[in-house]
Amino acid sequence: MEIVREVQNMPLYDKPVYLALGNFDGVHVGHQKLIRTMIEKAHEEGGIAAAFIFDPHPAKIINPLKAPKLLLSAQKKAEFLANMGLDLLIYNSFTEEISKWEPEDFVRKVIVERIKAREVFVGFNYSFGYRGRGNPDLLQSLGDLYGFKVHIIQPVEVDGEIASSSLVRELLAKGDIKRASKILGYYPFVEGRVVEGEKRGREIGFPTANLAVDEDIMIPGKGVYAAIADVDGQKYKCMVNIGNKPTFHEHFPVSIEAHLLDFRELIYGKLLNISFLDKLRDEKKFRGVEELIEQLKRDREQAEKIVSF
Ligand SMILES: Cc1cc2nc3c(=O)[nH]c(=O)nc-3n(C[C@H](O)[C@H](O)[C@H](O)COP(=O)(O)O)c2cc1C
Ligand SMILES: Nc1ncnc2c1ncn2[C@@H]1O[C@H](COP(=O)(O)OP(=O)(O)O)[C@@H](O)[C@H]1O
């Protein structure tokens, strides 16, 4: 897959371009259907399967304080799309200036003049252009005007609910990993470097790798989780605490710490990926360290049973 930064750097192709539009945060089952439909059509017709995505997320420019946390980094999103068979990913900056473009300007400047798309694929609730005025119907009439075909992908439901990035965020915030996983089509994960913590873990027999995660990235709500850890391409069963360690602190920033089962190595500075499988319990304030240790032993037994690979 080719990744192009800024649409003006797009190479000229002698094949027709089929284009998916959207932000695709999380690449959930709804996004997957849209992208698969587009790739299938593009390849049937001998064309290029492309996606145009704004990065940073428009919300980050329009309303930075209210911008949602991201389900995937730009790099992970690109990996998912490449694995699905996308040929070309265009990441375009979203700027103050672009935020003021009317939907008609966006279509003419980007889709028609730069990308020269033959067919365009969007979701049923796609919005674009200044104040989000553009919708699939408007796109369709602009397609008629300029001569590109528009496909509108109908909503994908999971257990009677429409799959959406915001629903996944809500579920993750509640620690509902099961439902979030069904909508994503994979286990939610976070990735980051292992940083130093308070060095208490090893003293109580449960060393924990403390994870530093980019602050734009969504993490599940506070709680204790069964998970799979991946370090250096090796997978380990693990249990994870996300919280403020109330047994030891009145106030403490939320940390993500993973105890890898049957593992004894120093991994400071390494890249650690944690895929969440299920929530085990809420974080609790114990009366003392002994009680915490007894609970951690029970958590370990449960994680051992839940995680299999
Ligand atoms: C699976 C797991 C569950 C945990 N649950 C709790 C908890 O319920 N309450 C709490 O105060 N701390 C909990 N902790 C956090 C421990 O207090 C923490 O790992 C310990 O203080 C070591 O911190 P350190 O790695 O910064 O040295 C949990 C840790 C793990 C790995
Ligand atoms: N089973 C394990 N799970 C997680 N980290 C481990 C494990 N065994 C050893 N380690 C290492 O020990 C460190 C954790 O020890 P800990 O005393 O909790 O210190 P810190 O508070 O700095 O995380 C981890 O960062 C990692 O390098």
Short mmCIF file of C-alpha atoms and ligand atoms in Angstrom, two decimals:
data_model
loop_
_atom_site.label_atom_id
_atom_site.label_comp_id
_atom_site.label_asym_id
_atom_site.label_seq_id
_atom_site.Cartn_x
_atom_site.Cartn_y
_atom_site.Cartn_z
CA MET A 1 0.00 0.00 0.00
CA GLU A 2 1.24 3.45 -0.88
CA ILE A 3 0.78 6.24 1.67
CA VAL A 4 0.73 9.78 0.35
CA ARG A 5 0.84 12.81 2.64
CA GLU A 6 -1.23 15.66 1.13
CA VAL A 7 -3.38 15.08 -1.90
CA GLN A 8 -1.24 17.30 -4.18
CA ASN A 9 1.53 14.70 -3.86
CA MET A 10 -0.65 11.96 -5.29
CA PRO A 11 1.03 10.23 -8.23
CA LEU A 12 -0.70 10.05 -11.61
CA TYR A 13 -2.24 6.66 -12.29
CA ASP A 14 -3.22 5.24 -15.62
CA LYS A 15 -5.94 3.23 -13.86
CA PRO A 16 -9.28 4.56 -12.58
CA VAL A 17 -9.40 5.49 -8.90
CA TYR A 18 -12.10 4.11 -6.57
CA LEU A 19 -12.27 6.17 -3.42
CA ALA A 20 -13.49 5.66 0.17
CA LEU A 21 -14.18 8.81 2.17
CA GLY A 22 -14.40 9.01 5.94
CA ASN A 23 -12.30 9.13 9.05
CA PHE A 24 -12.56 5.41 9.81
CA ASP A 25 -11.55 5.77 13.46
CA GLY A 26 -11.28 2.26 14.82
CA VAL A 27 -11.90 0.65 11.41
CA HIS A 28 -14.97 -1.04 12.95
CA VAL A 29 -17.24 -3.56 11.19
CA GLY A 30 -19.20 -0.75 9.47
CA HIS A 31 -16.00 0.82 8.12
CA GLN A 32 -14.79 -2.64 7.13
CA LYS A 33 -17.90 -3.24 5.04
CA LEU A 34 -17.49 0.11 3.24
CA ILE A 35 -13.81 -0.43 2.55
CA ARG A 36 -14.24 -4.06 1.47
CA THR A 37 -17.05 -3.11 -0.92
CA MET A 38 -14.87 -0.40 -2.44
CA ILE A 39 -11.77 -2.61 -2.75
CA GLU A 40 -13.78 -5.41 -4.37
CA LYS A 41 -15.26 -3.07 -6.96
CA ALA A 42 -11.92 -1.38 -7.65
CA HIS A 43 -10.15 -4.67 -8.21
CA GLU A 44 -12.96 -6.14 -10.33
CA GLU A 45 -12.60 -3.15 -12.64
CA GLY A 46 -8.79 -3.18 -12.62
CA GLY A 47 -8.70 0.12 -10.72
CA ILE A 48 -6.86 1.58 -7.73
CA ALA A 49 -8.51 1.16 -4.30
CA ALA A 50 -7.90 4.41 -2.42
CA ALA A 51 -8.99 6.17 0.76
CA PHE A 52 -8.79 9.88 1.54
CA ILE A 53 -8.54 10.61 5.25
CA PHE A 54 -7.98 13.84 7.14
CA ASP A 55 -5.23 13.70 9.73
CA PRO A 56 -5.39 15.22 12.29
CA HIS A 57 -9.06 14.38 12.86
CA PRO A 58 -11.15 17.45 11.86
CA ALA A 59 -12.60 17.67 15.40
CA LYS A 60 -9.10 18.38 16.70
CA ILE A 61 -9.00 21.60 14.63
CA ILE A 62 -12.67 22.60 14.86
CA ASN A 63 -13.12 21.99 18.57
CA PRO A 64 -9.89 20.79 20.18
CA LEU A 65 -11.29 20.64 23.71
CA LYS A 66 -14.16 18.40 22.65
CA ALA A 67 -12.18 16.25 20.19
CA PRO A 68 -12.81 12.58 20.93
CA LYS A 69 -9.95 10.30 21.89
CA LEU A 70 -8.86 8.15 18.97
CA LEU A 71 -9.44 4.41 18.78
CA LEU A 72 -6.40 3.95 16.53
CA SER A 73 -3.27 5.99 15.81
CA ALA A 74 -2.76 7.07 12.19
CA GLN A 75 -0.08 4.40 11.89
CA LYS A 76 -2.27 1.55 13.19
CA LYS A 77 -5.16 2.66 11.00
CA ALA A 78 -2.85 2.50 7.99
CA GLU A 79 -1.80 -1.03 9.00
CA PHE A 80 -5.44 -2.19 9.18
CA LEU A 81 -6.23 -0.67 5.79
CA ALA A 82 -3.13 -2.16 4.19
CA ASN A 83 -4.07 -5.60 5.53
CA MET A 84 -7.52 -5.24 3.98
CA GLY A 85 -5.94 -4.72 0.57
CA LEU A 86 -6.08 -0.95 0.10
CA ASP A 87 -3.67 0.26 -2.60
CA LEU A 88 -3.43 3.95 -1.79
CA LEU A 89 -3.97 5.90 1.43
CA ILE A 90 -4.02 9.67 1.20
CA TYR A 91 -3.53 11.40 4.55
CA ASN A 92 -4.35 15.07 4.16
CA SER A 93 -3.85 17.78 6.79
CA PHE A 94 -7.04 19.33 8.07
CA THR A 95 -6.48 23.07 8.42
CA GLU A 96 -8.48 26.14 9.46
CA GLU A 97 -8.70 27.04 5.79
CA ILE A 98 -10.05 23.64 4.72
CA SER A 99 -12.57 23.74 7.58
CA LYS A 100 -14.20 26.72 5.81
CA TRP A 101 -14.56 25.02 2.44
CA GLU A 102 -18.14 24.50 1.34
CA PRO A 103 -18.96 20.88 0.47
CA GLU A 104 -19.01 21.84 -3.23
CA ASP A 105 -15.44 23.19 -2.96
CA PHE A 106 -14.20 20.00 -1.34
CA VAL A 107 -15.73 17.84 -4.05
CA ARG A 108 -14.41 19.95 -6.92
CA LYS A 109 -10.92 20.58 -5.56
CA VAL A 110 -10.18 17.20 -4.01
CA ILE A 111 -12.34 14.50 -5.59
CA VAL A 112 -12.61 15.88 -9.12
CA GLU A 113 -9.49 17.96 -9.80
CA ARG A 114 -6.88 16.16 -7.70
CA ILE A 115 -7.97 12.56 -7.25
CA LYS A 116 -10.11 12.32 -10.39
CA ALA A 117 -12.12 9.53 -8.74
CA ARG A 118 -14.33 7.34 -10.93
CA GLU A 119 -16.45 6.02 -8.05
CA VAL A 120 -16.80 7.25 -4.47
CA PHE A 121 -17.94 5.23 -1.44
CA VAL A 122 -19.32 6.80 1.76
CA GLY A 123 -21.36 5.71 4.74
CA PHE A 124 -25.07 6.56 5.16
CA ASN A 125 -24.26 9.31 7.69
CA TYR A 126 -21.20 10.82 6.00
CA SER A 127 -20.96 14.59 6.42
CA PHE A 128 -18.45 16.95 4.87
CA GLY A 129 -17.65 20.60 4.17
CA TYR A 130 -18.19 23.74 6.24
CA ARG A 131 -20.30 22.98 9.34
CA GLY A 132 -20.83 19.46 8.02
CA ARG A 133 -23.49 20.64 5.57
CA GLY A 134 -22.56 18.06 2.93
CA ASN A 135 -24.38 14.71 3.10
CA PRO A 136 -24.57 11.63 0.86
CA ASP A 137 -27.46 13.07 -1.20
CA LEU A 138 -25.50 16.22 -1.99
CA LEU A 139 -22.48 14.09 -2.86
CA GLN A 140 -24.69 12.07 -5.20
CA SER A 141 -25.91 15.17 -7.06
CA LEU A 142 -22.34 16.50 -7.33
CA GLY A 143 -21.38 13.09 -8.67
CA ASP A 144 -24.07 13.45 -11.36
CA LEU A 145 -22.74 16.91 -12.18
CA TYR A 146 -19.07 15.92 -12.46
CA GLY A 147 -19.49 12.37 -13.69
CA PHE A 148 -18.43 10.16 -10.80
CA LYS A 149 -20.57 7.43 -9.32
CA VAL A 150 -21.53 7.50 -5.62
CA HIS A 151 -22.16 4.41 -3.47
CA ILE A 152 -23.84 4.92 -0.11
CA ILE A 153 -23.18 2.07 2.32
CA GLN A 154 -26.12 1.30 4.59
CA PRO A 155 -25.58 1.01 8.37
CA VAL A 156 -24.08 -2.19 9.76
CA GLU A 157 -25.73 -3.32 12.99
CA VAL A 158 -24.32 -5.43 15.81
CA ASP A 159 -26.92 -6.90 18.17
CA GLY A 160 -29.48 -4.36 16.96
CA GLU A 161 -27.23 -1.32 17.36
CA ILE A 162 -25.58 0.67 14.59
CA ALA A 163 -21.81 0.22 14.68
CA SER A 164 -20.09 3.56 15.31
CA SER A 165 -16.82 4.87 16.68
CA SER A 166 -18.65 6.87 19.35
CA LEU A 167 -20.51 3.77 20.56
CA VAL A 168 -17.17 1.93 20.83
CA ARG A 169 -15.76 4.84 22.87
CA GLU A 170 -18.77 4.73 25.22
CA LEU A 171 -18.43 0.98 25.69
CA LEU A 172 -14.69 1.19 26.32
CA ALA A 173 -15.21 3.96 28.87
CA LYS A 174 -17.60 1.62 30.72
CA GLY A 175 -15.16 -1.28 30.44
CA ASP A 176 -17.57 -3.23 28.23
CA ILE A 177 -14.80 -4.95 26.28
CA LYS A 178 -17.09 -7.73 25.01
CA ARG A 179 -19.46 -5.42 23.14
CA ALA A 180 -16.69 -3.07 22.01
CA SER A 181 -14.83 -6.06 20.50
CA LYS A 182 -17.91 -7.18 18.58
CA ILE A 183 -18.30 -3.75 17.01
CA LEU A 184 -14.62 -3.37 16.25
CA GLY A 185 -14.27 -6.90 14.90
CA TYR A 186 -11.07 -7.31 16.93
CA TYR A 187 -9.96 -6.95 20.55
CA PRO A 188 -9.37 -3.31 21.53
CA PHE A 189 -5.71 -2.63 22.24
CA VAL A 190 -3.32 0.07 23.37
CA GLU A 191 0.33 0.34 22.53
CA GLY A 192 3.15 2.30 24.13
CA ARG A 193 6.56 2.23 25.74
CA VAL A 194 7.20 0.65 29.13
CA VAL A 195 8.13 3.38 31.61
CA GLU A 196 9.20 3.32 35.24
CA GLY A 197 6.51 3.19 37.89
CA GLU A 198 6.78 3.26 41.65
CA LYS A 199 8.80 0.03 41.85
CA ARG A 200 6.35 -1.49 44.29
CA GLY A 201 5.10 -4.24 41.99
CA ARG A 202 8.15 -6.47 42.25
CA GLU A 203 8.15 -6.16 46.06
CA ILE A 204 4.64 -7.58 46.29
CA GLY A 205 5.37 -10.37 43.84
CA PHE A 206 3.49 -8.81 40.94
CA PRO A 207 5.85 -6.68 38.87
CA THR A 208 3.93 -4.51 36.45
CA ALA A 209 5.00 -2.91 33.21
CA ASN A 210 3.69 0.66 33.26
CA LEU A 211 2.59 1.79 29.82
CA ALA A 212 2.97 5.32 28.40
CA VAL A 213 0.22 5.87 25.83
CA ASP A 214 -0.15 8.87 23.51
CA GLU A 215 -2.63 11.24 25.12
CA ASP A 216 -4.81 11.42 22.00
CA ILE A 217 -5.53 7.69 22.22
CA MET A 218 -8.61 6.25 23.93
CA ILE A 219 -7.98 3.84 26.79
CA PRO A 220 -10.63 1.69 28.51
CA GLY A 221 -12.17 3.00 31.71
CA LYS A 222 -10.77 2.25 35.15
CA GLY A 223 -10.77 -1.42 36.10
CA VAL A 224 -8.92 -4.70 36.07
CA TYR A 225 -8.76 -6.58 32.77
CA ALA A 226 -7.65 -9.92 31.31
CA ALA A 227 -5.48 -9.26 28.29
CA ILE A 228 -2.84 -10.48 25.87
CA ALA A 229 0.50 -8.67 25.97
CA ASP A 230 2.81 -8.59 22.98
CA VAL A 231 6.50 -7.76 23.49
CA ASP A 232 9.11 -8.33 20.77
CA GLY A 233 6.58 -10.37 18.78
CA GLN A 234 5.99 -12.78 21.73
CA LYS A 235 2.53 -13.10 23.24
CA TYR A 236 1.90 -13.46 26.99
CA LYS A 237 -1.23 -13.84 29.06
CA CYS A 238 -1.56 -10.83 31.30
CA MET A 239 -3.75 -8.90 33.69
CA VAL A 240 -3.96 -5.15 33.58
CA ASN A 241 -4.95 -2.46 36.03
CA ILE A 242 -6.15 0.90 34.75
CA GLY A 243 -6.60 3.27 37.65
CA ASN A 244 -5.20 5.39 40.44
CA LYS A 245 -4.11 2.63 42.89
CA PRO A 246 -6.44 3.81 45.67
CA THR A 247 -4.89 1.34 48.14
CA PHE A 248 -1.76 3.47 48.11
CA HIS A 249 -2.88 6.95 47.05
CA GLU A 250 -5.61 9.49 47.75
CA HIS A 251 -4.94 11.18 44.42
CA PHE A 252 -2.86 9.73 41.65
CA PRO A 253 -2.94 10.04 37.88
CA VAL A 254 -4.51 7.12 36.01
CA SER A 255 -1.89 4.58 34.99
CA ILE A 256 -2.04 1.49 32.80
CA GLU A 257 -0.01 -1.35 34.24
CA ALA A 258 0.28 -4.91 33.07
CA HIS A 259 1.48 -7.94 34.97
CA LEU A 260 2.57 -10.57 32.44
CA LEU A 261 1.98 -14.12 33.65
CA ASP A 262 4.98 -16.46 33.85
CA PHE A 263 7.36 -13.71 32.85
CA ARG A 264 10.45 -12.26 34.53
CA GLU A 265 12.36 -9.83 32.36
CA LEU A 266 13.17 -6.16 32.47
CA ILE A 267 11.37 -4.53 29.56
CA TYR A 268 11.78 -0.83 30.33
CA GLY A 269 11.79 1.19 27.12
CA LYS A 270 10.30 -1.61 25.03
CA LEU A 271 7.18 -1.32 22.91
CA LEU A 272 4.31 -3.17 24.59
CA ASN A 273 0.95 -3.91 23.00
CA ILE A 274 -1.98 -4.90 25.21
CA SER A 275 -5.16 -6.39 23.72
CA PHE A 276 -8.08 -6.38 26.16
CA LEU A 277 -10.20 -9.54 26.30
CA ASP A 278 -12.56 -8.91 29.20
CA LYS A 279 -13.00 -6.90 32.36
CA LEU A 280 -12.46 -8.84 35.58
CA ARG A 281 -13.60 -6.32 38.20
CA ASP A 282 -13.55 -2.68 39.29
CA GLU A 283 -10.45 -1.22 40.90
CA LYS A 284 -10.79 -1.26 44.70
CA LYS A 285 -9.27 0.37 47.75
CA PHE A 286 -7.98 -2.50 49.90
CA ARG A 287 -7.31 -2.24 53.63
CA GLY A 288 -3.71 -3.17 53.11
CA VAL A 289 -1.19 -4.68 50.80
CA GLU A 290 -1.91 -8.27 52.00
CA GLU A 291 -5.53 -8.01 50.87
CA LEU A 292 -4.43 -6.61 47.52
CA ILE A 293 -2.02 -9.54 47.06
CA GLU A 294 -4.78 -12.10 47.85
CA GLN A 295 -7.01 -10.42 45.25
CA LEU A 296 -4.19 -10.32 42.68
CA LYS A 297 -3.79 -14.09 43.09
CA ARG A 298 -7.49 -14.57 42.33
CA ASP A 299 -7.25 -12.17 39.39
CA ARG A 300 -4.34 -14.20 38.05
CA GLU A 301 -6.36 -17.44 38.21
CA GLN A 302 -9.21 -15.80 36.33
CA ALA A 303 -6.94 -14.25 33.70
CA GLU A 304 -5.24 -17.62 33.24
CA LYS A 305 -8.63 -19.17 32.37
CA ILE A 306 -9.95 -16.38 30.17
CA VAL A 307 -6.90 -15.80 28.03
CA SER A 308 -6.09 -18.52 25.54
CA PHE A 309 -4.20 -18.29 22.29
C1 LIG B 1 -4.16 -6.98 37.85
C2 LIG B 1 -3.95 -5.82 38.79
C3 LIG B 1 -4.99 -5.40 39.59
C4 LIG B 1 -4.82 -4.35 40.47
N1 LIG B 1 -5.87 -3.94 41.23
C5 LIG B 1 -5.71 -2.93 42.11
C6 LIG B 1 -6.78 -2.50 42.94
O1 LIG B 1 -7.91 -3.01 42.86
N2 LIG B 1 -6.57 -1.49 43.80
C7 LIG B 1 -5.35 -0.87 43.91
O2 LIG B 1 -5.21 0.02 44.72
N3 LIG B 1 -4.31 -1.24 43.12
C8 LIG B 1 -4.46 -2.25 42.23
N4 LIG B 1 -3.41 -2.64 41.43
C9 LIG B 1 -2.21 -1.78 41.38
C10 LIG B 1 -1.15 -2.14 42.38
O3 LIG B 1 -1.40 -1.33 43.49
C11 LIG B 1 0.17 -1.76 41.70
O4 LIG B 1 0.44 -2.71 40.71
C12 LIG B 1 1.29 -1.69 42.67
O5 LIG B 1 1.09 -0.60 43.50
C13 LIG B 1 2.63 -1.54 41.95
O6 LIG B 1 2.76 -0.33 41.27
P1 LIG B 1 4.09 0.01 40.45
O7 LIG B 1 4.14 -0.84 39.20
O8 LIG B 1 3.98 1.46 40.05
O9 LIG B 1 5.25 -0.26 41.34
C14 LIG B 1 -3.56 -3.69 40.56
C15 LIG B 1 -2.52 -4.12 39.73
C16 LIG B 1 -2.68 -5.17 38.87
C17 LIG B 1 -1.54 -5.61 37.98
N1 LIG B 2 5.84 -10.49 34.88
C1 LIG B 2 6.14 -9.21 34.61
N2 LIG B 2 5.18 -8.38 34.15
C2 LIG B 2 5.47 -7.09 33.91
N3 LIG B 2 6.68 -6.55 34.06
C3 LIG B 2 7.67 -7.34 34.51
C4 LIG B 2 7.44 -8.69 34.79
N4 LIG B 2 8.60 -9.23 35.23
C5 LIG B 2 9.50 -8.26 35.22
N5 LIG B 2 8.99 -7.11 34.77
C6 LIG B 2 9.78 -5.86 34.68
O1 LIG B 2 9.72 -5.23 35.95
C7 LIG B 2 9.16 -3.92 35.84
C8 LIG B 2 8.08 -3.76 36.86
O2 LIG B 2 8.50 -3.84 38.17
P1 LIG B 2 7.83 -2.92 39.25
O3 LIG B 2 8.44 -3.21 40.56
O4 LIG B 2 6.34 -3.02 39.14
O5 LIG B 2 8.39 -1.53 38.79
P2 LIG B 2 7.70 -0.29 38.04
O6 LIG B 2 6.93 0.32 39.11
O7 LIG B 2 8.87 0.53 37.58
O8 LIG B 2 6.90 -0.81 36.92
C9 LIG B 2 8.53 -3.84 34.46
O9 LIG B 2 8.60 -2.57 33.87
C10 LIG B 2 9.34 -4.85 33.66
O10 LIG B 2 10.48 -4.24 33.12
#
